[in-house]
Amino acid sequence: MSKISRNHRDPTDDRDFRQFTRAFDRPIAPSRSFADALRQQLVQPSAPVPANHQPGRPPVTADSPPAVTFVDRRPWRVGFSILEIAATLLLISALALSAYVINAVGRPSTSIETLDGQSARLDSAATPQTLDSSAGVNWGGEEGRSQYYGDASVDTGETPSDVKIGDEGTTTVGPGLIVGDSWYGWTVRAGVDAFLRVNLATGETVWERPYRTWGTLASDGKRIFAFQVDVSDTPTPIPVALDMATGEIAWRGPALHPFATSFTVDESSIFPLDEGTPAAGAVPDVTYQPGETETISIDLTSDERGPVVAGDTVYFTDGRATTVALGTADGVERWRDDRSDDLPTVFGSGDQIHTPMGGTIVANDQYVLVRLPDDSIVSLDPATGEERGRSYKGGITDSSRIILGASLRGDRLVVLTAFSFVSADGPTFSSAVVSVLNAGSLEVLVTSDSVEGGAGFEMVVTDTSAFLLTLSEQQVPEMVEVDLTTGAVSEPFGTGQLVGQVQLSGSGDTLIAAMSSGTVLSFSMETHELLDRHRIQGGQPITLVGGPMPVVDGRPVAIWKVGPNAPFPQFPPATPLP
Amino acid sequence: MSTAAQIANLEMESGAERTHARAPTDVAAWFDEALPRIYGYFLPRVGGRVTVAEDLTQETILAAVRSGHRPSRSDAVIPWLFGIARHKLMDHYRAEDRDRRHFGRPADPEEIESGPTPPLPELDLDALHTRDTVIATLNRLPPRQRSALVARYLDGCDVPATAELLGVSVHAAESLLARARTSFRHHYRALNGDPS
């Protein structure tokens, strides 16, 4: 790869952009129909507002907003006034009743609705991550998610109080982690790069350390494992173990290759790695040969990769899919699998160009499986790191499919693949297939029927089934169950009940679907029946979809950001699931 | 003082200058003043897409009406609405970004960046063509870059506040802003037919 250094401008030289400040805040009158419709939802009818203006046009009244009265004197409006007033009163009453119901059940600013009228159990916590390697393993990130958190049946229990983390207005972002059955969470406070341990029962900050970590977190019950980022021109991820009790760094592992993820990629550039250095490169054609490149500082995100703990070993895989096995107690490197010289820096599939995103790893006591950037899977011996088997995606289904997610269940690896193409609406998946592989040899044992309408984006895997989020012919979300023994696909369920963006997770025999609307549904894995519905109100539940809902001590846990004038995260009242 | 509080103060101060005193508890008192301001805030930030701007405007105003956090001071209503609007906008960008954050994204040879990035000239932002070009350029950026530029420059947030809005570290925000500026400069020149 050719690498051409450029003459960089001062990265903070943004004087040319400061001319934009407040230049696009000018009032623009919306269309009359829109204004009238919205007004009728809120207030009594009024005179028409000025006509619509095209984007970018100067404001109608740059210094004084359009004058509007609230009395429409058009003759035909008089006859409607009574009806409109009645409708307005009805709307206001409905809103008031809704607010009363929301605030009367449980605690202020949150709400819970249950199907059976009983109080439901729903706790919340920091951005959920893998609890431990035995309870659930995921190949997640942005290429797909596969979740399953624990085998514990969702149960009723003591209802914790509302909990708010941090001071008023504090913004906390991931990664977070719930460890075992203790109500502790960790998060990174945005802006100040602080790593917090928070008591989720009280919201109290137990300790705070000035660490910047990257990726998801893992724990063995005594330590928290993470990538610590060495802040420099080329951020280097360094495996670290933090003492859970004190927050002090127990040990540091070897520096690994930086990550470059598609998170930082725009339409015009990709970010291949040149000898471990992240670089912005242009790919001029489908030869996948990078053009000139430029060393960059990559954008580190908090929701991509992280370590996995299995037994007394913690596994890290880096931006070049180099996997290291470190002792959880001392951080001593036990083995290393380095394939960075063998992997392409850019690769293609169909008419798409892929960027190397590093590896993703799943592991238990018997198996370590790494998905490599070329979409192949390698099985490693957890004791020695020796390769047991490798399967290219063409060996799983066919080479034109991409791996969306995988889950390790005992000695079987469940892999979800699908066709992927990019449309004007973003990436679209179709014709999803679930394959069951021997986790050692990677021999394909079962291949499911194709889920033609499948979005194939979310998968929950149990010992016997995989539950997929799909799209109906009407493009509404629904779910299907795939029998991992026969490959048979069930009839869709949840149709009409799932709305918007959905995040699946589950525990025991309960399937949990968190929707961007702020409603969380629980379904029976056995009967596919809707068990319960929880409405979380008072915030921006969009972050519900940002992560799965782990089940901790039999309780599903969620977090979301509440409104701009309220602190977040905030915890809803806990209520029992049936 | 937390960064979020600083943002709130900034919004309060900037908004208070142009806010007329009206009873905040009466929707009718602020609706007609707020509507064009909120709509005018959204429209250039969503690429001039009317339906998107209308949706976000409606969401903002309905959220304000339904919330129980209405400010007590009448001159704080518009800044309060802008605060809600900004979060709605960032949520919109996040939703866009989530749909795009997958590997396998095609690279468009026509839009490949190359060469250095000289600064933008001083622009006549009262000129329709210039405003349209800026809006179109913003719309060409990936959602995360767009959200960073909007928060930092169009809305005037400082870098820590921008980082907080984006939910990233300050370092990541600076990195994102640097790339966004570079990308914006390239796209802006391309739209203007400037080969440099």
Tab-separated table of C-alpha atoms in Angstrom, chain B residues 13-187:
chain	number	residue	atom	x	y	z
B	13	GLU	CA	-28.383	33.357	27.407
B	14	SER	CA	-28.445	33.225	23.645
B	15	GLY	CA	-32.113	32.571	23.453
B	16	ALA	CA	-33.125	35.104	26.016
B	17	GLU	CA	-31.845	37.915	23.862
B	18	ARG	CA	-34.355	37.241	21.175
B	19	THR	CA	-37.263	36.000	23.214
B	20	HIS	CA	-40.317	37.984	23.919
B	21	ALA	CA	-41.871	37.810	27.319
B	22	ARG	CA	-45.040	35.790	27.316
B	23	ALA	CA	-46.777	33.544	29.720
B	24	PRO	CA	-44.959	30.218	29.394
B	25	THR	CA	-47.786	28.155	30.740
B	26	ASP	CA	-50.070	28.991	27.859
B	27	VAL	CA	-49.263	27.062	24.714
B	28	ALA	CA	-51.030	29.643	22.621
B	29	ALA	CA	-48.747	32.298	24.012
B	30	TRP	CA	-45.634	30.818	22.553
B	31	PHE	CA	-46.803	28.499	19.790
B	32	ASP	CA	-46.842	30.978	16.947
B	33	GLU	CA	-43.553	32.491	17.894
B	34	ALA	CA	-41.917	29.157	18.466
B	35	LEU	CA	-43.163	27.344	15.379
B	36	PRO	CA	-41.148	29.209	12.733
B	37	ARG	CA	-38.129	29.320	14.980
B	38	ILE	CA	-38.104	25.597	15.623
B	39	TYR	CA	-38.967	24.755	12.033
B	40	GLY	CA	-36.321	27.211	10.852
B	41	TYR	CA	-33.838	25.503	13.128
B	42	PHE	CA	-34.546	22.052	11.742
B	43	LEU	CA	-34.953	22.717	8.035
B	44	PRO	CA	-31.359	23.631	7.146
B	45	ARG	CA	-30.040	20.945	9.465
B	46	VAL	CA	-31.892	18.099	7.760
B	47	GLY	CA	-30.885	18.956	4.246
B	48	GLY	CA	-33.962	21.019	3.525
B	49	ARG	CA	-36.230	17.984	3.709
B	50	VAL	CA	-39.565	19.485	4.566
B	51	THR	CA	-41.236	16.349	5.855
B	52	VAL	CA	-38.346	15.559	8.170
B	53	ALA	CA	-38.264	19.108	9.474
B	54	GLU	CA	-42.004	19.004	10.045
B	55	ASP	CA	-41.787	15.708	11.882
B	56	LEU	CA	-39.034	16.939	14.145
B	57	THR	CA	-40.821	20.215	14.746
B	58	GLN	CA	-43.959	18.382	15.711
B	59	GLU	CA	-42.053	16.007	17.975
B	60	THR	CA	-40.334	18.910	19.664
B	61	ILE	CA	-43.460	20.900	20.336
B	62	LEU	CA	-45.484	17.916	21.425
B	63	ALA	CA	-42.689	16.837	23.743
B	64	ALA	CA	-42.612	20.309	25.194
B	65	VAL	CA	-46.340	20.412	25.722
B	66	ARG	CA	-46.428	16.994	27.274
B	67	SER	CA	-43.454	17.481	29.532
B	68	GLY	CA	-43.753	18.627	33.069
B	69	HIS	CA	-40.590	20.690	32.979
B	70	ARG	CA	-41.833	23.920	31.559
B	71	PRO	CA	-39.661	26.844	32.604
B	72	SER	CA	-41.111	29.306	35.011
B	73	ARG	CA	-39.724	32.337	33.261
B	74	SER	CA	-41.440	33.407	30.101
B	75	ASP	CA	-38.210	34.427	28.417
B	76	ALA	CA	-36.845	30.940	28.930
B	77	VAL	CA	-39.476	29.210	26.827
B	78	ILE	CA	-37.776	29.540	23.466
B	79	PRO	CA	-34.333	28.478	24.749
B	80	TRP	CA	-36.058	25.574	26.459
B	81	LEU	CA	-37.666	24.575	23.176
B	82	PHE	CA	-34.348	24.872	21.372
B	83	GLY	CA	-32.848	22.563	23.962
B	84	ILE	CA	-35.483	19.960	23.215
B	85	ALA	CA	-35.082	20.542	19.493
B	86	ARG	CA	-31.343	19.996	19.633
B	87	HIS	CA	-31.758	16.671	21.336
B	88	LYS	CA	-34.438	15.653	18.853
B	89	LEU	CA	-32.058	16.557	16.051
B	90	MET	CA	-29.215	14.557	17.560
B	91	ASP	CA	-31.558	11.616	17.995
B	92	HIS	CA	-32.501	11.944	14.350
B	93	TYR	CA	-28.838	11.924	13.332
B	94	ARG	CA	-28.204	8.936	15.547
B	95	ALA	CA	-31.078	7.061	13.950
B	96	GLU	CA	-29.682	7.868	10.515
B	97	ASP	CA	-26.252	6.816	11.596
B	98	ARG	CA	-27.477	3.577	13.060
B	99	ASP	CA	-28.953	2.648	9.736
B	100	ARG	CA	-25.661	3.262	8.025
B	101	ARG	CA	-23.216	1.880	10.521
B	102	HIS	CA	-22.535	-1.375	8.845
B	103	PHE	CA	-19.516	-2.542	7.091
B	104	GLY	CA	-19.920	-3.199	3.442
B	105	ARG	CA	-20.600	0.378	2.638
B	106	PRO	CA	-19.780	1.199	-0.961
B	107	ALA	CA	-17.111	3.715	-1.744
B	108	ASP	CA	-18.149	6.201	-4.397
B	109	PRO	CA	-15.228	7.002	-6.658
B	110	GLU	CA	-16.838	10.304	-7.516
B	111	GLU	CA	-16.641	11.446	-3.946
B	112	ILE	CA	-13.208	10.320	-2.996
B	113	GLU	CA	-11.299	12.864	-1.032
B	114	SER	CA	-7.915	13.840	-2.255
B	115	GLY	CA	-5.464	16.626	-1.806
B	116	PRO	CA	-5.111	19.201	0.906
B	117	THR	CA	-8.044	21.065	2.287
B	118	PRO	CA	-7.641	24.822	2.132
B	119	PRO	CA	-10.015	26.740	4.344
B	120	LEU	CA	-13.351	27.918	3.131
B	121	PRO	CA	-13.532	31.474	1.889
B	122	GLU	CA	-15.590	34.028	3.701
B	123	LEU	CA	-19.106	33.230	2.589
B	124	ASP	CA	-22.040	35.494	2.012
B	125	LEU	CA	-24.465	33.538	4.109
B	126	ASP	CA	-27.292	35.869	3.254
B	127	ALA	CA	-27.074	34.786	-0.372
B	128	LEU	CA	-29.563	32.103	-1.282
B	129	HIS	CA	-27.170	30.133	-3.406
B	130	THR	CA	-24.551	30.085	-0.691
B	131	ARG	CA	-27.012	28.995	1.959
B	132	ASP	CA	-28.373	26.284	-0.300
B	133	THR	CA	-24.866	25.052	-1.019
B	134	VAL	CA	-23.976	24.920	2.661
B	135	ILE	CA	-27.137	22.986	3.401
B	136	ALA	CA	-26.532	20.608	0.509
B	137	THR	CA	-22.955	20.096	1.644
B	138	LEU	CA	-24.045	19.291	5.170
B	139	ASN	CA	-26.525	16.834	3.783
B	140	ARG	CA	-23.769	15.008	1.952
B	141	LEU	CA	-21.828	14.317	5.116
B	142	PRO	CA	-22.280	11.158	7.121
B	143	PRO	CA	-24.696	11.701	10.015
B	144	ARG	CA	-22.032	11.690	12.680
B	145	GLN	CA	-19.912	14.253	10.907
B	146	ARG	CA	-23.006	16.316	10.236
B	147	SER	CA	-24.105	16.161	13.852
B	148	ALA	CA	-20.667	17.234	15.021
B	149	LEU	CA	-20.526	20.232	12.694
B	150	VAL	CA	-24.072	21.261	13.509
B	151	ALA	CA	-23.499	21.113	17.243
B	152	ARG	CA	-20.105	22.763	17.181
B	153	TYR	CA	-20.552	25.465	14.560
B	154	LEU	CA	-24.173	25.997	13.621
B	155	ASP	CA	-25.314	25.759	17.219
B	156	GLY	CA	-22.183	27.218	18.733
B	157	CYS	CA	-21.500	24.549	21.332
B	158	ASP	CA	-17.967	24.259	22.608
B	159	VAL	CA	-16.093	21.011	22.061
B	160	PRO	CA	-16.889	19.457	25.469
B	161	ALA	CA	-20.547	20.279	24.982
B	162	THR	CA	-20.407	18.820	21.484
B	163	ALA	CA	-18.809	15.689	22.874
B	164	GLU	CA	-21.540	15.428	25.437
B	165	LEU	CA	-24.251	15.804	22.851
B	166	LEU	CA	-22.657	13.146	20.696
B	167	GLY	CA	-21.992	10.871	23.632
B	168	VAL	CA	-18.283	10.587	22.935
B	169	SER	CA	-15.097	11.693	24.613
B	170	VAL	CA	-13.642	15.111	23.940
B	171	HIS	CA	-10.792	13.535	22.059
B	172	ALA	CA	-13.166	11.593	19.849
B	173	ALA	CA	-15.214	14.720	19.245
B	174	GLU	CA	-12.126	16.659	18.190
B	175	SER	CA	-11.145	13.854	15.872
B	176	LEU	CA	-14.609	13.688	14.407
B	177	LEU	CA	-14.750	17.452	13.958
B	178	ALA	CA	-11.406	17.465	12.166
B	179	ARG	CA	-12.595	14.868	9.700
B	180	ALA	CA	-15.923	16.580	9.312
B	181	ARG	CA	-14.292	19.891	8.473
B	182	THR	CA	-12.069	18.254	5.909
B	183	SER	CA	-14.966	16.415	4.379
B	184	PHE	CA	-17.120	19.522	4.347
B	185	ARG	CA	-14.442	21.556	2.592
B	186	HIS	CA	-14.043	18.921	-0.097
B	187	HIS	CA	-17.745	18.543	-0.683
